Coordinates of C-alpha atoms in Angstrom, one line a residue:
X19 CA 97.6 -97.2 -3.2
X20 CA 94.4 -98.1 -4.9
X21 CA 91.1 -99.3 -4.0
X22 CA 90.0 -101.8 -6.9
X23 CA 87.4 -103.9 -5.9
X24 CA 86.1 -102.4 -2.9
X25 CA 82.6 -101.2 -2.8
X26 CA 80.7 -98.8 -0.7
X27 CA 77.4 -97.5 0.1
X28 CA 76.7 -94.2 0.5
X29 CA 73.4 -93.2 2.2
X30 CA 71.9 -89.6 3.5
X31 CA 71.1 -86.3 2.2
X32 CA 71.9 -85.6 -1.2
X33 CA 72.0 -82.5 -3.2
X34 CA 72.8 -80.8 -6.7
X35 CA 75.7 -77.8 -6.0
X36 CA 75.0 -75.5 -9.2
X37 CA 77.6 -73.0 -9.8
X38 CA 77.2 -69.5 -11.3
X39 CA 80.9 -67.5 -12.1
X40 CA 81.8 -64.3 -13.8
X41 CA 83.2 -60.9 -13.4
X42 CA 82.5 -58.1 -10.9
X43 CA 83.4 -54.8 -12.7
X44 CA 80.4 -52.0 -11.1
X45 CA 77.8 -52.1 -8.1
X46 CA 74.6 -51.8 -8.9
X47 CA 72.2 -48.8 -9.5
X48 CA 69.5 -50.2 -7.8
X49 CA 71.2 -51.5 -4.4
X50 CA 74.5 -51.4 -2.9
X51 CA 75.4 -54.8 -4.3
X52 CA 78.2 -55.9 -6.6
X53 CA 76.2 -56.9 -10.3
X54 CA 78.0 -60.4 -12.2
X55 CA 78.4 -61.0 -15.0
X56 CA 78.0 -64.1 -15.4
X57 CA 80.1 -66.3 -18.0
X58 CA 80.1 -69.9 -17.3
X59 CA 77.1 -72.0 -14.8
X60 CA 77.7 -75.9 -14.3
X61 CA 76.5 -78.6 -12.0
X62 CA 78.4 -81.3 -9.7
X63 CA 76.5 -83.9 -7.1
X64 CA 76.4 -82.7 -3.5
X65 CA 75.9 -83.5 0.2
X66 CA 76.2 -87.2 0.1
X67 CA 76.1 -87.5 -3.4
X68 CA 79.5 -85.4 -3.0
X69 CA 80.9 -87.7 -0.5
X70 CA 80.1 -90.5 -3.6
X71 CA 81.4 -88.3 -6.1
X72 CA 84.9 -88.7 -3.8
X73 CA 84.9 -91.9 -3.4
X74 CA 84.1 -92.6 -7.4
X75 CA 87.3 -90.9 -8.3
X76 CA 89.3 -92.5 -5.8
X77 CA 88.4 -96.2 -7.6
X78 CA 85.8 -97.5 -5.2
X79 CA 82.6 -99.3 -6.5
X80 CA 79.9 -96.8 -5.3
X81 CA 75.9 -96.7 -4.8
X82 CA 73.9 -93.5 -3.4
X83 CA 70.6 -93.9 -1.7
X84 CA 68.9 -90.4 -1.0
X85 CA 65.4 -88.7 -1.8
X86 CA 65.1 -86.6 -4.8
X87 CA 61.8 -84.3 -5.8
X88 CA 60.5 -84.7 -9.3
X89 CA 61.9 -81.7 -10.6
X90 CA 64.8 -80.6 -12.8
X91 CA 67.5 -80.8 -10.5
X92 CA 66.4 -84.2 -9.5
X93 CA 67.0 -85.2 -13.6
X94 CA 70.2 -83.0 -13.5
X95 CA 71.7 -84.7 -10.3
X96 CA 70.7 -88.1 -11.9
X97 CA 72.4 -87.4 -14.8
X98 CA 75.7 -86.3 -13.2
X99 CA 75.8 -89.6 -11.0
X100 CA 75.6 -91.4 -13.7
X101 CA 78.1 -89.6 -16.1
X102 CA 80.9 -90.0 -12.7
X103 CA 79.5 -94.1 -12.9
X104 CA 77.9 -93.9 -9.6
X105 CA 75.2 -96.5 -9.2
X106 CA 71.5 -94.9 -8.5
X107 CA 69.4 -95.7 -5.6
X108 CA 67.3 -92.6 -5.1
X109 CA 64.1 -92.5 -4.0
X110 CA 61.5 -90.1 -5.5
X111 CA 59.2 -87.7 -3.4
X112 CA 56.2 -86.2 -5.1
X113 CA 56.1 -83.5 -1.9
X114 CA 59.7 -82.6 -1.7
X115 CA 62.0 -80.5 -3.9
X116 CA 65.4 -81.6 -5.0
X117 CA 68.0 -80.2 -2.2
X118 CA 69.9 -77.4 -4.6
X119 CA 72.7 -74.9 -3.3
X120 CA 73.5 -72.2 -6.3
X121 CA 76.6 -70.4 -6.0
X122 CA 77.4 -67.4 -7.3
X123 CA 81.4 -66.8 -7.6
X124 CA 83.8 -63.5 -9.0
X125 CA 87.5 -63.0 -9.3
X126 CA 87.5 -66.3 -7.5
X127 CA 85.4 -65.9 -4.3
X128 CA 81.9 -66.8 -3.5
X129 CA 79.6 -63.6 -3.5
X130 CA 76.4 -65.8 -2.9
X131 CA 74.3 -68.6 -1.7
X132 CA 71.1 -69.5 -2.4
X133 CA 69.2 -73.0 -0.8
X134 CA 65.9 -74.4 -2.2
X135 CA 65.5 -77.6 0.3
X136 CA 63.4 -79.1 2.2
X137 CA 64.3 -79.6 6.3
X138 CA 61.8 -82.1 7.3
X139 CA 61.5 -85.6 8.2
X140 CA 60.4 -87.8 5.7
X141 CA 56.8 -89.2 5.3
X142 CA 55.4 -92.8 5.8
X143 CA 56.1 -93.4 1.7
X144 CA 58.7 -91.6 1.4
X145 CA 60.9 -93.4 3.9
X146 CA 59.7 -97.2 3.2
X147 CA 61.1 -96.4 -0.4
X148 CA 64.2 -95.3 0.6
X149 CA 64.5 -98.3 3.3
X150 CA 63.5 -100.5 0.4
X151 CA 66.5 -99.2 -2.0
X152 CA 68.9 -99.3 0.6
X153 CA 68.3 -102.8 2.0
X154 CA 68.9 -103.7 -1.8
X155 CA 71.7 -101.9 -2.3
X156 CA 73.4 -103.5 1.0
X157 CA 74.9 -107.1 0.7
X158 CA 78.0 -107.3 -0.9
X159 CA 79.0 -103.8 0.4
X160 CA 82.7 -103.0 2.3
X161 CA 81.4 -100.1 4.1
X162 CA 78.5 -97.9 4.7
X163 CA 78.4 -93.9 4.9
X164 CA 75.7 -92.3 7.0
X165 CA 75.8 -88.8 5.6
X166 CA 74.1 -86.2 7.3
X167 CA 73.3 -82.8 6.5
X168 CA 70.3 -82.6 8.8
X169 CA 67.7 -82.3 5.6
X170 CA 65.9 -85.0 7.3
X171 CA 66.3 -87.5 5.3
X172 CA 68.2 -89.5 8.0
X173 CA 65.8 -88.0 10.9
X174 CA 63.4 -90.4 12.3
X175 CA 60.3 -90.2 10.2
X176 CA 56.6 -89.5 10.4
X177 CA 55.5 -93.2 10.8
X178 CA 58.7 -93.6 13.6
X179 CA 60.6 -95.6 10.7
X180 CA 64.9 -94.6 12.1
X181 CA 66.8 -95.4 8.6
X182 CA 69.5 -94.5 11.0
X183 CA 69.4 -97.4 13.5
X184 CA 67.7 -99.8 10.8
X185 CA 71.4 -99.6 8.5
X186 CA 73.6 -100.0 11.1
X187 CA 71.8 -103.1 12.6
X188 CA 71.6 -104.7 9.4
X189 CA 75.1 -103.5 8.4
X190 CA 76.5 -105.3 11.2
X191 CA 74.5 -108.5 10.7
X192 CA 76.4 -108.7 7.4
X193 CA 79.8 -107.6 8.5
X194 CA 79.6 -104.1 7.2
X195 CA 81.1 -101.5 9.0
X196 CA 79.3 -98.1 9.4
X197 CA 80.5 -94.7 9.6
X198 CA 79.1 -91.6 10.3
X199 CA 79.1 -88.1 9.2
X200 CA 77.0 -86.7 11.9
X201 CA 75.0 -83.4 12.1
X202 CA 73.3 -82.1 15.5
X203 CA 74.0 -82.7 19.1
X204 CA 71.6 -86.0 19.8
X205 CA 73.3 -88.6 18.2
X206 CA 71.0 -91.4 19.2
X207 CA 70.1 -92.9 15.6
X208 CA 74.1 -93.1 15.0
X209 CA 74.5 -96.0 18.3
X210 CA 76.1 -98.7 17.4
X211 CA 77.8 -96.9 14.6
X212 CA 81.4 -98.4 13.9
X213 CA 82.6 -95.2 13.7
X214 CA 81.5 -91.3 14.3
X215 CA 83.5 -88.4 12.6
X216 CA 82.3 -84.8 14.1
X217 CA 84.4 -82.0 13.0
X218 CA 85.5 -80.0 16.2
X219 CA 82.6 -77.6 16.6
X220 CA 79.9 -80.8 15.4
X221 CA 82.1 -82.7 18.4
X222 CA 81.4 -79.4 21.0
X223 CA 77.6 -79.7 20.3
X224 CA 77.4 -83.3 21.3
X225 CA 79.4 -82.9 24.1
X226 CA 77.2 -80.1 25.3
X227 CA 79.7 -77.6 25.8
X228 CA 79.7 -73.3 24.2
X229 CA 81.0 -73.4 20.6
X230 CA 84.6 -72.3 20.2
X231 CA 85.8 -73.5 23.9
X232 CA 89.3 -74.5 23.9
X233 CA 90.2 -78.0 25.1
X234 CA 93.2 -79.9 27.1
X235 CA 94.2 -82.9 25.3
X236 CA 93.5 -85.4 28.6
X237 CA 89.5 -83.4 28.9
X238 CA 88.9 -84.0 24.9
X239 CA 89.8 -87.8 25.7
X240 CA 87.1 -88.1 28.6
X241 CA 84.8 -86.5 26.7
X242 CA 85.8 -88.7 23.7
X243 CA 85.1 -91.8 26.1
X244 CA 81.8 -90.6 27.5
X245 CA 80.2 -90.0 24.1
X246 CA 81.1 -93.3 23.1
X247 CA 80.1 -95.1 25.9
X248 CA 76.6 -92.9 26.3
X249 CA 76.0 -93.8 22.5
X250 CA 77.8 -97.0 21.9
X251 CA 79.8 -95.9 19.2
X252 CA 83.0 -98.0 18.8
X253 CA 85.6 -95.3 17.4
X254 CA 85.1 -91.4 17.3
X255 CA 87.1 -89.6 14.4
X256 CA 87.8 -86.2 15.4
X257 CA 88.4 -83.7 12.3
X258 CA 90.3 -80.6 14.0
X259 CA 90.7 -78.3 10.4
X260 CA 94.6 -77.1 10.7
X261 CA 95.1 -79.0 13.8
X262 CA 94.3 -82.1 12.0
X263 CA 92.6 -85.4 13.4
X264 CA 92.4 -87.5 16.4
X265 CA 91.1 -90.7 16.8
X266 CA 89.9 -92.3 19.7
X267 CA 89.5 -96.3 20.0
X268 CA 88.1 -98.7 23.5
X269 CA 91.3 -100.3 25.1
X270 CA 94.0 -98.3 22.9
X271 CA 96.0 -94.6 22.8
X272 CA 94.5 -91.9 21.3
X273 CA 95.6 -91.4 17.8
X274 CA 96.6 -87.8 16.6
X275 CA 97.7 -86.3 13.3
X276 CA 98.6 -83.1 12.6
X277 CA 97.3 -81.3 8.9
X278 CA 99.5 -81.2 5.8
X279 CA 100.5 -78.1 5.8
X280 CA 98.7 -76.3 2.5
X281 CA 97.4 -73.3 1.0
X282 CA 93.8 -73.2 1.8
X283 CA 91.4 -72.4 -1.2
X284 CA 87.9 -73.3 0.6
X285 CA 87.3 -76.1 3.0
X286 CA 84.1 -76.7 1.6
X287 CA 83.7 -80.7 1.1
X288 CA 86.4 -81.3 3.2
X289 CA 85.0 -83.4 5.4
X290 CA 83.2 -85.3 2.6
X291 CA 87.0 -86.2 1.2
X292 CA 87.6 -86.8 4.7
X293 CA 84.9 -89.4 5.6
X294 CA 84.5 -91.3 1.4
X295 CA 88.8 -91.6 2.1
X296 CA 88.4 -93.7 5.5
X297 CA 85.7 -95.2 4.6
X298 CA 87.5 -96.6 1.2
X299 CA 90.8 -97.9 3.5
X300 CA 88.2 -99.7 5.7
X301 CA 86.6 -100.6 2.9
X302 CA 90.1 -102.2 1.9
X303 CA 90.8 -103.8 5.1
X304 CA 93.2 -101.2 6.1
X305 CA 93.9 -100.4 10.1
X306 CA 92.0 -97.5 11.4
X307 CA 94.9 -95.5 12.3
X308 CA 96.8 -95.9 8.7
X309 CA 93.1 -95.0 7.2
X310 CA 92.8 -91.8 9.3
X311 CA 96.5 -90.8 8.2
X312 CA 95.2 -91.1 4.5
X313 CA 92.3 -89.1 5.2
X314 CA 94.1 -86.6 6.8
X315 CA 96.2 -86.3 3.6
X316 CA 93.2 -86.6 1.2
X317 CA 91.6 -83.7 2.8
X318 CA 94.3 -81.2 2.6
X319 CA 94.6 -82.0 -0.6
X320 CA 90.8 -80.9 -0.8
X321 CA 90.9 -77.3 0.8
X322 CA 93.5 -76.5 -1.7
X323 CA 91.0 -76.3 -4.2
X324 CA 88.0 -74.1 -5.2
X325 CA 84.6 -75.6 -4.1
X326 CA 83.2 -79.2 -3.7
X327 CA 85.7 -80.8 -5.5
X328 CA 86.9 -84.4 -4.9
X329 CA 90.0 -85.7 -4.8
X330 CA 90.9 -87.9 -7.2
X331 CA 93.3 -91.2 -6.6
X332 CA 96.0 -90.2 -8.5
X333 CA 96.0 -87.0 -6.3
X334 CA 96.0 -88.6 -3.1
X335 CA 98.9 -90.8 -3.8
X336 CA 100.8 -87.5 -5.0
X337 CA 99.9 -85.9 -1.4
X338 CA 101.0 -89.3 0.6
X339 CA 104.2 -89.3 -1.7
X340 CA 105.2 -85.2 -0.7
X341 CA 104.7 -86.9 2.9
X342 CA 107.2 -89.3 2.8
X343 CA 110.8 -89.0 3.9
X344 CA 111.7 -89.3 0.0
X345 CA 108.9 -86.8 -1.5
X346 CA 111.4 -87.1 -4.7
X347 CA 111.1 -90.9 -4.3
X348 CA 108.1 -92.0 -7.4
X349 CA 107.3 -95.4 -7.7
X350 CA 107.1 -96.5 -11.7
X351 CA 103.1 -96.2 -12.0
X352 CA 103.2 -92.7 -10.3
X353 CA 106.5 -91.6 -12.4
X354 CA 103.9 -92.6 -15.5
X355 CA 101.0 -89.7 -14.4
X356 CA 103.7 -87.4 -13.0
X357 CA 105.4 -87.3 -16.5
X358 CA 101.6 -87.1 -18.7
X359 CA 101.2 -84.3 -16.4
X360 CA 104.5 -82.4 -17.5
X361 CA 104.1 -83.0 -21.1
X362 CA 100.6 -81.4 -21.2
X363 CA 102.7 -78.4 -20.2
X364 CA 105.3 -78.9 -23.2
X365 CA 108.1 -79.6 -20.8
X366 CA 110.7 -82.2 -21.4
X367 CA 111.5 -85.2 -19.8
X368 CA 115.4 -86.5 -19.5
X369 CA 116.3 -90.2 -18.0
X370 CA 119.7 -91.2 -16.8
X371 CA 120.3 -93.9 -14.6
X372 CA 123.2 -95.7 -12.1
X373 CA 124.4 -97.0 -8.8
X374 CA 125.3 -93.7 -7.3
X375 CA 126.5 -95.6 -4.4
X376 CA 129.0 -93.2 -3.1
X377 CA 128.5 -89.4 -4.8
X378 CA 131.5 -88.0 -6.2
X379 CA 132.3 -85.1 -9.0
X380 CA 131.9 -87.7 -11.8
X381 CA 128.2 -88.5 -10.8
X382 CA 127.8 -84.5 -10.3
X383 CA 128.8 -83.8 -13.7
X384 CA 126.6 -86.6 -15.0
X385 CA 123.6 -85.2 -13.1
X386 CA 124.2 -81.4 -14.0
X387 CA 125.0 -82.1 -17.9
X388 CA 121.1 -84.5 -17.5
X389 CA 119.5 -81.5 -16.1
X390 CA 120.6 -79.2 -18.6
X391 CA 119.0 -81.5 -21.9
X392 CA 115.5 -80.5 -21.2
X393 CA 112.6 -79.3 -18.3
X394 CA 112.6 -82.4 -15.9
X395 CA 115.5 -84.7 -14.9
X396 CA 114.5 -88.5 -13.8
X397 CA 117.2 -90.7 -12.3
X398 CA 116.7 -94.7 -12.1
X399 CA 118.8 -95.8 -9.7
X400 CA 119.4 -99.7 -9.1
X401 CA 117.9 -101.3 -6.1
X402 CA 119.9 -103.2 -3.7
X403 CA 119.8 -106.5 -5.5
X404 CA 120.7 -105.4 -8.6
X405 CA 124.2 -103.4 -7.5
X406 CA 124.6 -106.4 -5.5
X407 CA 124.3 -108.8 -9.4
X408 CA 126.5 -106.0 -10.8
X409 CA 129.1 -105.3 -8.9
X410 CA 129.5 -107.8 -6.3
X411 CA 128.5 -109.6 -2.8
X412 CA 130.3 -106.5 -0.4
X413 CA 128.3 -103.6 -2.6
X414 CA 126.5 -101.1 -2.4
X415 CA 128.2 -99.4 0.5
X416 CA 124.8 -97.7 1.0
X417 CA 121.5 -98.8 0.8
X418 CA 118.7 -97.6 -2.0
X419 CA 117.1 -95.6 0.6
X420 CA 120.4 -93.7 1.6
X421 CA 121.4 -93.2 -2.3
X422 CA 117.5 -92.2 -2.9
X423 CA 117.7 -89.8 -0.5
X424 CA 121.3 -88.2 -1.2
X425 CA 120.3 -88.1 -4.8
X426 CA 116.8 -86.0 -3.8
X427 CA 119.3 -83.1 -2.4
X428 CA 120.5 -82.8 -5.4
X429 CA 118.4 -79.2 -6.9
X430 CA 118.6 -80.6 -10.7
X431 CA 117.0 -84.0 -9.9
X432 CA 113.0 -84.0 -9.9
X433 CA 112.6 -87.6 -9.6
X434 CA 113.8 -90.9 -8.7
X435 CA 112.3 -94.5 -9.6
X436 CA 114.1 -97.7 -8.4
X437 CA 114.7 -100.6 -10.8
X438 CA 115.8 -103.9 -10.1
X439 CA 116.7 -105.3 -13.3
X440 CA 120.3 -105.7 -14.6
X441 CA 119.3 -103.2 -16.9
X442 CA 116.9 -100.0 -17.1
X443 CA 115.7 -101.4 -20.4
X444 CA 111.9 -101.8 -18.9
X445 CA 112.1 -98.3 -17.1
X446 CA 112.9 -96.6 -20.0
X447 CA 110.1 -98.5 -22.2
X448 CA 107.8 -97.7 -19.5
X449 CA 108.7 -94.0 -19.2
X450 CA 109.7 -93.1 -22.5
X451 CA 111.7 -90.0 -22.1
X452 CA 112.6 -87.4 -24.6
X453 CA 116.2 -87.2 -23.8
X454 CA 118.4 -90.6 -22.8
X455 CA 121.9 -89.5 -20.7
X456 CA 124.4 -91.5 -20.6
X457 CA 128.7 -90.8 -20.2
X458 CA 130.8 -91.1 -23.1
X459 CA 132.4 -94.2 -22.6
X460 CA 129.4 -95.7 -24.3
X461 CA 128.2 -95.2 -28.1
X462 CA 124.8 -94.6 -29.0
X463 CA 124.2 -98.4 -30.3
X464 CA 125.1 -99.8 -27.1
X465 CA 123.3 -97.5 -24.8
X466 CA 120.6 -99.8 -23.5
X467 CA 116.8 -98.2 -24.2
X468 CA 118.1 -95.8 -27.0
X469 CA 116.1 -97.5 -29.5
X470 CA 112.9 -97.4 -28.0
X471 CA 113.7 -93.3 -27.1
X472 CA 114.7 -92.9 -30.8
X473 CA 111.9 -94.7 -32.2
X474 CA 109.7 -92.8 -29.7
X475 CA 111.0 -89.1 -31.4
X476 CA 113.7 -88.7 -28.6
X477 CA 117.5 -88.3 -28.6
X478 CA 120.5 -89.8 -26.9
X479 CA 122.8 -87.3 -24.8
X480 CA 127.0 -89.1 -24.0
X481 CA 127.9 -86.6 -21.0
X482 CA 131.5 -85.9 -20.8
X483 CA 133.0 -87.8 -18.2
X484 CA 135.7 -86.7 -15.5
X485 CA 138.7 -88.6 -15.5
X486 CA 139.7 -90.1 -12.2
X487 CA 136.3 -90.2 -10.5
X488 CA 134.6 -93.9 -9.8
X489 CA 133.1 -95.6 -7.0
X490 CA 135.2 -98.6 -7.3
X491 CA 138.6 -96.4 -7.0
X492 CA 137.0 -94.3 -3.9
X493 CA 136.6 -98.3 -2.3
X494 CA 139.8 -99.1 -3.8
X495 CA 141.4 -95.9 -2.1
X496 CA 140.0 -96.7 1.4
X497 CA 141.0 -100.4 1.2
X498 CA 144.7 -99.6 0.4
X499 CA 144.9 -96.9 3.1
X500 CA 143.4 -99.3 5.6
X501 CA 145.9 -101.9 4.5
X502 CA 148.9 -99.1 5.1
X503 CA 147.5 -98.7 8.8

C-alpha cells in the first residue's frame, strides 16, 4: 500500500501540542500536588495540523489552511509543518492567539493540561483570508478534510461568511470529495459533505439523544439514515473506539468492522489517524468500504502509542499485514523495513529458501538447523510458476498460499517472501542476510547468492541433510501404491 501522488487538503482548527515530561519523586510543600521534574519539553502540530501531520507520514501531498496569532507558537507550529514538508496556508490573526495545549507527563501518564485558545468565530478579515488561502490551495486536490475542534475557525463568521458550506460547494464543482471531522450537534455547515465521521458520543449529540445510551444495531441504522437525509450528507462514518467502525451508504448494507485488538496507550489523535487514513484511500480512488477497513487498522495502530502521534506508512502496512490470514506472509519491500528494523537491535538475519511443497523431516531439519544460525529466520519460498518451471507441469501439489501458510506454523520461521524467479538470486541481493542456509548436497561456490552474502560480511551455513526424505519420493510413494490398488 502507498499513496504516492495523491494530494490532500486539510482545512480547520489547528493547534501547537507542547509537551512537558519528567519525574514525580515528592508532593509538594505548598499544595497537595505531585511537583515534576521536568527533563525533556518538545513540540508537534495539532488539531488539524495533526490530522496533516498523519497524512504527511503516510506519503500523501499535503496543505493546511487554519488561523494562527502572531505569537511564538504561531512561528513554532510554522516551523514544525515545514520541517514534516507540509505545505503552509495559514492565515494570520492580529486579535487571536495561537491554539496551544501544554502537557505535562510523569512515569508515563499525563498529570496536566493547560489550553491558551481562542473559542470564537472568526472576524470579517480574518475569515476572507482564510477563504482566500483555501480557494488557492484547492484545484488539483484528491480530497478535502474539514477538521473541527469547535475553536471557531470553521463556525460561521461575524460578517455570515460559512467556510464550511463555501469548500464543500466548490469541492464538488471540481470533483473533490469532502469529509468531515465534525464537532457539536448542528451539523448544518457540513451538508452536502461527502462524508461525516462522528465518534460514537459526537454521533449521540447529533442525534439528539443522552450521552452514553446504548444502541440496537437496526435503531443506529435509522438514525444513521435520518441524519443523512436531514443534512444531506452522502456517507456517515461511525468511529465506535473498541467496537470499531460502521459505515453507512444511500442504497447499500451497512458496513461494520470490528477494532484490532491492541494494547491501548492513549486514544488521543485517534480519530485524526482515523479520518487523514480514509481520506488518503479516497484520495487514491479506493472503495469506501476497503478505505474504512484501513482506517480502522491505522487507528489501532495509533492508541498504541503515547500522545498525538501519527502513524506512519510503513506502520500501517505492518498493522494490515498482522491482519491477514498469513501475518508471517512479507511482501519483498516490507521484508526490507522489517529487517533494518531488527538490525538496529543487533539481531541477525538468516535466509534459506525452497519449494516446501509437501513438509516432511528433511524440510524440518533444514528449517530448525536455519533458525539456530542467528536471531531471525526468513524463508523464500517459490511461487507457483516457478515450482511449476522447476519441477514439472503436475507440481506443486499445494498451492503458495497453502505452503505459506504451513510454513508460518512453524515456531522457528519469522518470515516468508515469495519469489518467482528460477532462482532466489534477486531475493537474496535484495535482502542481504547475514547467514545463507542451504543442505549439504551443495558446496559453497555453487550456492546461488553466496557471493553477494560474503561480499556483504555474511557466511554460508550447508545443513546436514536426512537421508530418505524428498518431496519427489513422497509423490513417487503415493503413485506406486495407487498403481498396486
Amino acid at each position: 500500500m502507498n499513496f504516492d501522488g495523491v494530494r490532500i487538503l486539510v482545512v480547520g482548527d489547528v493547534m501547537l501540542d507542547h509537551y512537558i515530561a519528567g519525574q514525580v519523586k515528592r508532593i509538594s510543600p505548598e499544595a497537595p500536588v505531585p511537583v515534576v521534574s521536568a527533563a525533556k519539553r518538545w513540540s508537534v502540530p495539532g488539531g488539524a495540523a495533526n490530522v496533516a501531520r498523519n497524512l504527511v507520514r503516510l506519503g500523501v501531498d499535503v496543505a493546511v489552511a487554519g488561523v494562527v496569532g502572531q505569537d511564538a507558537a504561531a512561528n513554532d507550529l510554522r516551523a514544525a509543518l515545514a520541517a514534516e514538508g507540509i505545505a503552509d496556508g495559514l492565515a494570520v490573526s492580529p486579535s487571536r492567539r495561537t491554539t496551544c495545549k501544554t502537557r505535562v507527563l510523569a512515569q508515563g501518564q499525563q498529570l496536566l493540561r493547560l489550553d491558551e485558545e481562542v473559542s470564537a468565530p472568526l472576524g470579517a478579515d480574518e475569515a476572507d483570508a482564510l477563504k482566500k488561502q483555501v480557494l488557492s490551495l484547492l484545484p488539483g486536490r484528491h480530497a478535502v478534510i474539514l477538521s473541527d475542534y469547535a475553536k471557531g475557525v470553521l463556525l460561521e463568521s461575524a460578517s455570515g461568511c460559512n467556510l464550511c458550506q463555501i469548500i464543500i460547494e466548490e469541492a464538488r464543482w471540481l470533483g473533490i470529495p469532502v469529509l468531515v471531522d465534525p464537532k457539536g450537534s448542528d451539523w448544518r455547515r457540513y451538508a452536502g459533505a461527502h462524508c461525516v465521521t462522528p465518534n460514537a458520543g459526537e454521533f449521540d449529540a447529533a442525534c439528539g439523544l443522552d450521552a452514553g445510551l446504548t444502541l440496537s444495531r437496526p435503531r443506529r441504522e435509522t438514525l444513521a439514515g435520518e441524519l443523512r437525509s436531514r443534512y444531506g450528507i452522502e456517507r456517515l462514518l461511525i468511529t465506535r473506539g473498541p467496537k470499531g467502525m460502521a459505515l453507512f451508504t444511500p442504497d447499500e448494507a451497512p458496513v461494520y468492522c470490528r477494532a484490532a485488538v491492541r494494547e491501548v496507550a492513549d486514544v488521543s489523535g485517534a480519530g485524526d489517524t482515523a479520518i487523514a487514513t480514509l481520506a488518503a484511500c479516497v484520495g487514491k480512488g479506493l472503495p469506501w468500504a476497503e478505505s474504512m477497513h484501513l482506517a480502522n487498522a491505522a487507528a489501532g495502530v495509533a492508541v498504541g502509542k503515547m500522545g498525538t502521534a501519527p502513524v506512519s506508512i510503513a506502520e500501517l502496512n505492518e498493522a494490515l499485514r498482522e491482519q491477514a490470514d498469513n501475518p508471517k506472509l512479507f511482501s519483498v519491500q516490507n521484508l526490507v523495513e522489517k529487517i533494518e528494523e531488527w538490525r538496529r537491535k543487533n539481531e541477525t538475519v538468516v535466509f534459506t529458501n525452497g519449494c516446501f511443497d509437501l513438509l516432511h523431516p528433511g524440510h524440518i531439519s533444514l528449517i530448525r538447523q536455519s533458525a539456530a544460525q542467528g536471531d531471525h529466520l526468513i524463508v523464500g519460498l517459490n511461487s507457483d510458476a516457478s515450482v511449476r518451471r522447476l519441477k514439472g507441469p503436475t507440481r506443486p501439489i499445494q498451492n503458495e498460499s497453502s505452503r505459506a501458510l504451513l510454513l508460518a506454523a512453524l515456531s522457528d520461521v519469522d518470515a516468508i517472501v515469495l519469489f518467482d524467479e528460477d532462482t532466489p538470486f534477486e531475493l537474496i541481493s535484495a535482502l542481504r542476510p547475514d547467514v545463507l542456509v542451504k543442505g549439504s548436497d551443495y558446496t559453497i561456490d555453487n550456492v546461488v547468492g553466496a557471493d553477494v552474502v560474503q561480499q556483504g560480511g555474511g557466511r554460508v551455513y550447508l545443513a546436514r541433510l536426512v537421508d530418505g526424505c524428498s518431496t519427489t519420493g513422497i509423490v513417487r510413494k503415493i503413485d506406486n501404491q495407487r498403481d498396486v490398488t
